[in-house]
Amino acid sequence: QVQLVESGGGLVQAGGSLRLSCAASGRTFSTYAMGWFRQAPGKEREFVAALSASGDIAPYADSVKGRFTISRDNAKNTVYLQMISLKPEDTAVYYCAAARYYSDYREPKEYDYWGQGTQVTVSS
């Protein structure tokens, strides 16, 4: 069992930055691939970024490539999402998720555990 708790969301102006954190419980964090997803009102949950357990594979959604960076600190059982050059269309609830195995990192159903989400609002 893995419990995930996100933090770091908030209100920021367009062009600003935020860093989201996702703290995981359990001693097996380093064996899980991690992902960040987001969901805006009235829209489906969408993939943002993922990071393999080894930390060497990090795919991103095209919409955030070059602006967002996913990273992990296995000693702290934490995964991060650094977001810069934020846009109003980045406004959403952001969720982190953990997957023991996945064949398609973009699919929410591939992930075993989810956090409760943290709100990110970008004003224009």
PDB file of C-alpha atoms in Angstrom:
ATOM      1  CA  GLN A   1       0.000   0.000   0.000  1.00  0.00           C
ATOM      2  CA  VAL A   2       1.252   3.442  -0.956  1.00  0.00           C
ATOM      3  CA  GLN A   3      -0.296   6.681   0.223  1.00  0.00           C
ATOM      4  CA  LEU A   4       0.396   9.859  -1.715  1.00  0.00           C
ATOM      5  CA  VAL A   5      -0.039  13.424  -0.511  1.00  0.00           C
ATOM      6  CA  GLU A   6       0.408  16.369  -2.882  1.00  0.00           C
ATOM      7  CA  SER A   7       1.273  19.897  -1.848  1.00  0.00           C
ATOM      8  CA  GLY A   8       2.531  23.116  -3.356  1.00  0.00           C
ATOM      9  CA  GLY A   9      -0.448  24.205  -5.391  1.00  0.00           C
ATOM     10  CA  GLY A  10      -1.792  27.734  -5.326  1.00  0.00           C
ATOM     11  CA  LEU A  11      -2.652  30.854  -7.258  1.00  0.00           C
ATOM     12  CA  VAL A  12       0.014  32.302  -9.537  1.00  0.00           C
ATOM     13  CA  GLN A  13       0.071  34.840 -12.341  1.00  0.00           C
ATOM     14  CA  ALA A  14       0.742  33.810 -15.905  1.00  0.00           C
ATOM     15  CA  GLY A  15       4.473  33.447 -16.447  1.00  0.00           C
ATOM     16  CA  GLY A  16       5.042  32.462 -12.851  1.00  0.00           C
ATOM     17  CA  SER A  17       6.354  29.257 -11.326  1.00  0.00           C
ATOM     18  CA  LEU A  18       5.280  26.648  -8.825  1.00  0.00           C
ATOM     19  CA  ARG A  19       6.794  23.447  -7.521  1.00  0.00           C
ATOM     20  CA  LEU A  20       4.468  20.636  -6.607  1.00  0.00           C
ATOM     21  CA  SER A  21       5.537  17.913  -4.212  1.00  0.00           C
ATOM     22  CA  CYS A  22       4.111  14.460  -3.688  1.00  0.00           C
ATOM     23  CA  ALA A  23       5.135  12.658  -0.524  1.00  0.00           C
ATOM     24  CA  ALA A  24       4.738   8.893  -0.495  1.00  0.00           C
ATOM     25  CA  SER A  25       4.440   6.517   2.407  1.00  0.00           C
ATOM     26  CA  GLY A  26       6.031   3.102   2.504  1.00  0.00           C
ATOM     27  CA  ARG A  27       9.481   1.678   1.993  1.00  0.00           C
ATOM     28  CA  THR A  28       8.967   0.628  -1.612  1.00  0.00           C
ATOM     29  CA  PHE A  29       8.698   4.082  -3.160  1.00  0.00           C
ATOM     30  CA  SER A  30      11.867   3.613  -5.180  1.00  0.00           C
ATOM     31  CA  THR A  31      10.330   0.655  -6.994  1.00  0.00           C
ATOM     32  CA  TYR A  32       7.384   2.655  -8.332  1.00  0.00           C
ATOM     33  CA  ALA A  33       7.166   4.694 -11.473  1.00  0.00           C
ATOM     34  CA  MET A  34       5.511   8.009 -10.732  1.00  0.00           C
ATOM     35  CA  GLY A  35       3.238  10.209 -12.763  1.00  0.00           C
ATOM     36  CA  TRP A  36       1.595  13.601 -12.639  1.00  0.00           C
ATOM     37  CA  PHE A  37      -1.843  14.144 -14.121  1.00  0.00           C
ATOM     38  CA  ARG A  38      -4.203  17.088 -14.114  1.00  0.00           C
ATOM     39  CA  GLN A  39      -7.910  17.631 -14.458  1.00  0.00           C
ATOM     40  CA  ALA A  40      -9.588  20.887 -15.334  1.00  0.00           C
ATOM     41  CA  PRO A  41     -13.306  21.465 -14.686  1.00  0.00           C
ATOM     42  CA  GLY A  42     -15.425  19.653 -17.233  1.00  0.00           C
ATOM     43  CA  LYS A  43     -12.462  17.855 -18.751  1.00  0.00           C
ATOM     44  CA  GLU A  44     -10.985  14.402 -18.479  1.00  0.00           C
ATOM     45  CA  ARG A  45      -7.905  13.715 -16.420  1.00  0.00           C
ATOM     46  CA  GLU A  46      -4.864  14.141 -18.632  1.00  0.00           C
ATOM     47  CA  PHE A  47      -1.286  13.010 -18.484  1.00  0.00           C
ATOM     48  CA  VAL A  48       1.338  15.628 -17.640  1.00  0.00           C
ATOM     49  CA  ALA A  49       4.607  13.814 -16.917  1.00  0.00           C
ATOM     50  CA  ALA A  50       5.980  10.510 -15.719  1.00  0.00           C
ATOM     51  CA  LEU A  51       9.235   9.280 -14.259  1.00  0.00           C
ATOM     52  CA  SER A  52      10.464   5.721 -14.255  1.00  0.00           C
ATOM     53  CA  ALA A  53      11.488   4.017 -11.018  1.00  0.00           C
ATOM     54  CA  SER A  54      15.115   4.281 -12.088  1.00  0.00           C
ATOM     55  CA  GLY A  55      14.667   7.957 -12.911  1.00  0.00           C
ATOM     56  CA  ASP A  56      16.127   7.666 -16.384  1.00  0.00           C
ATOM     57  CA  ILE A  57      12.944   7.859 -18.432  1.00  0.00           C
ATOM     58  CA  ALA A  58      10.800  10.986 -18.149  1.00  0.00           C
ATOM     59  CA  PRO A  59       8.172  11.540 -20.827  1.00  0.00           C
ATOM     60  CA  TYR A  60       6.084  14.711 -20.901  1.00  0.00           C
ATOM     61  CA  ALA A  61       2.877  15.827 -22.507  1.00  0.00           C
ATOM     62  CA  ASP A  62       3.547  18.073 -25.489  1.00  0.00           C
ATOM     63  CA  SER A  63       1.648  20.898 -23.808  1.00  0.00           C
ATOM     64  CA  VAL A  64       4.155  21.109 -20.937  1.00  0.00           C
ATOM     65  CA  LYS A  65       7.387  20.011 -22.579  1.00  0.00           C
ATOM     66  CA  GLY A  66      10.138  22.505 -21.918  1.00  0.00           C
ATOM     67  CA  ARG A  67       8.201  24.168 -19.088  1.00  0.00           C
ATOM     68  CA  PHE A  68       7.658  21.373 -16.565  1.00  0.00           C
ATOM     69  CA  THR A  69      10.251  19.079 -15.006  1.00  0.00           C
ATOM     70  CA  ILE A  70       9.544  15.934 -13.035  1.00  0.00           C
ATOM     71  CA  SER A  71      12.076  14.632 -10.549  1.00  0.00           C
ATOM     72  CA  ARG A  72      12.243  12.331  -7.563  1.00  0.00           C
ATOM     73  CA  ASP A  73      14.182  12.026  -4.332  1.00  0.00           C
ATOM     74  CA  ASN A  74      13.969   8.423  -3.219  1.00  0.00           C
ATOM     75  CA  ALA A  75      15.654   9.213   0.103  1.00  0.00           C
ATOM     76  CA  LYS A  76      12.721  11.518   0.890  1.00  0.00           C
ATOM     77  CA  ASN A  77      10.051   9.364  -0.781  1.00  0.00           C
ATOM     78  CA  THR A  78       9.032  12.403  -2.776  1.00  0.00           C
ATOM     79  CA  VAL A  79       8.377  13.254  -6.406  1.00  0.00           C
ATOM     80  CA  TYR A  80       8.323  16.825  -7.643  1.00  0.00           C
ATOM     81  CA  LEU A  81       6.867  18.740 -10.545  1.00  0.00           C
ATOM     82  CA  GLN A  82       8.643  22.008 -11.227  1.00  0.00           C
ATOM     83  CA  MET A  83       6.466  24.260 -13.357  1.00  0.00           C
ATOM     84  CA  ILE A  84       7.681  27.439 -15.009  1.00  0.00           C
ATOM     85  CA  SER A  85       6.197  29.842 -17.549  1.00  0.00           C
ATOM     86  CA  LEU A  86       2.750  28.906 -16.350  1.00  0.00           C
ATOM     87  CA  LYS A  87      -0.236  29.649 -18.556  1.00  0.00           C
ATOM     88  CA  PRO A  88      -3.926  30.060 -17.695  1.00  0.00           C
ATOM     89  CA  GLU A  89      -4.585  26.778 -19.504  1.00  0.00           C
ATOM     90  CA  ASP A  90      -2.431  25.013 -16.913  1.00  0.00           C
ATOM     91  CA  THR A  91      -5.161  25.676 -14.351  1.00  0.00           C
ATOM     92  CA  ALA A  92      -6.346  22.351 -12.972  1.00  0.00           C
ATOM     93  CA  VAL A  93      -6.233  19.996 -10.043  1.00  0.00           C
ATOM     94  CA  TYR A  94      -2.920  18.195 -10.197  1.00  0.00           C
ATOM     95  CA  TYR A  95      -2.625  14.602  -9.055  1.00  0.00           C
ATOM     96  CA  CYS A  96       0.379  12.401  -8.503  1.00  0.00           C
ATOM     97  CA  ALA A  97       0.131   8.674  -9.027  1.00  0.00           C
ATOM     98  CA  ALA A  98       2.263   5.584  -8.515  1.00  0.00           C
ATOM     99  CA  ALA A  99       2.526   2.554 -10.763  1.00  0.00           C
ATOM    100  CA  ARG A 100       4.268  -0.698  -9.989  1.00  0.00           C
ATOM    101  CA  TYR A 101       4.276  -1.489 -13.679  1.00  0.00           C
ATOM    102  CA  TYR A 102       2.798   0.222 -16.707  1.00  0.00           C
ATOM    103  CA  SER A 103       2.665  -0.382 -20.399  1.00  0.00           C
ATOM    104  CA  ASP A 104       1.321   3.070 -21.244  1.00  0.00           C
ATOM    105  CA  TYR A 105       2.380   5.794 -18.815  1.00  0.00           C
ATOM    106  CA  ARG A 106      -0.201   8.181 -20.299  1.00  0.00           C
ATOM    107  CA  GLU A 107      -3.150   6.090 -19.160  1.00  0.00           C
ATOM    108  CA  PRO A 108      -4.554   6.813 -15.669  1.00  0.00           C
ATOM    109  CA  LYS A 109      -5.805   3.239 -15.387  1.00  0.00           C
ATOM    110  CA  GLU A 110      -2.207   2.000 -15.402  1.00  0.00           C
ATOM    111  CA  TYR A 111      -1.546   3.603 -12.014  1.00  0.00           C
ATOM    112  CA  ASP A 112      -2.207   1.811  -8.753  1.00  0.00           C
ATOM    113  CA  TYR A 113      -2.294   4.653  -6.241  1.00  0.00           C
ATOM    114  CA  TRP A 114      -3.403   8.284  -6.378  1.00  0.00           C
ATOM    115  CA  GLY A 115      -3.119  11.338  -4.215  1.00  0.00           C
ATOM    116  CA  GLN A 116      -6.007  13.632  -3.366  1.00  0.00           C
ATOM    117  CA  GLY A 117      -4.851  16.403  -5.690  1.00  0.00           C
ATOM    118  CA  THR A 118      -3.696  19.981  -5.308  1.00  0.00           C
ATOM    119  CA  GLN A 119      -5.263  22.972  -7.041  1.00  0.00           C
ATOM    120  CA  VAL A 120      -3.166  25.094  -9.387  1.00  0.00           C
ATOM    121  CA  THR A 121      -4.739  28.297 -10.646  1.00  0.00           C
ATOM    122  CA  VAL A 122      -2.972  30.526 -13.152  1.00  0.00           C
ATOM    123  CA  SER A 123      -4.438  33.976 -13.621  1.00  0.00           C
ATOM    124  CA  SER A 124      -4.031  35.973 -16.823  1.00  0.00           C
TER     125      SER A 124
END
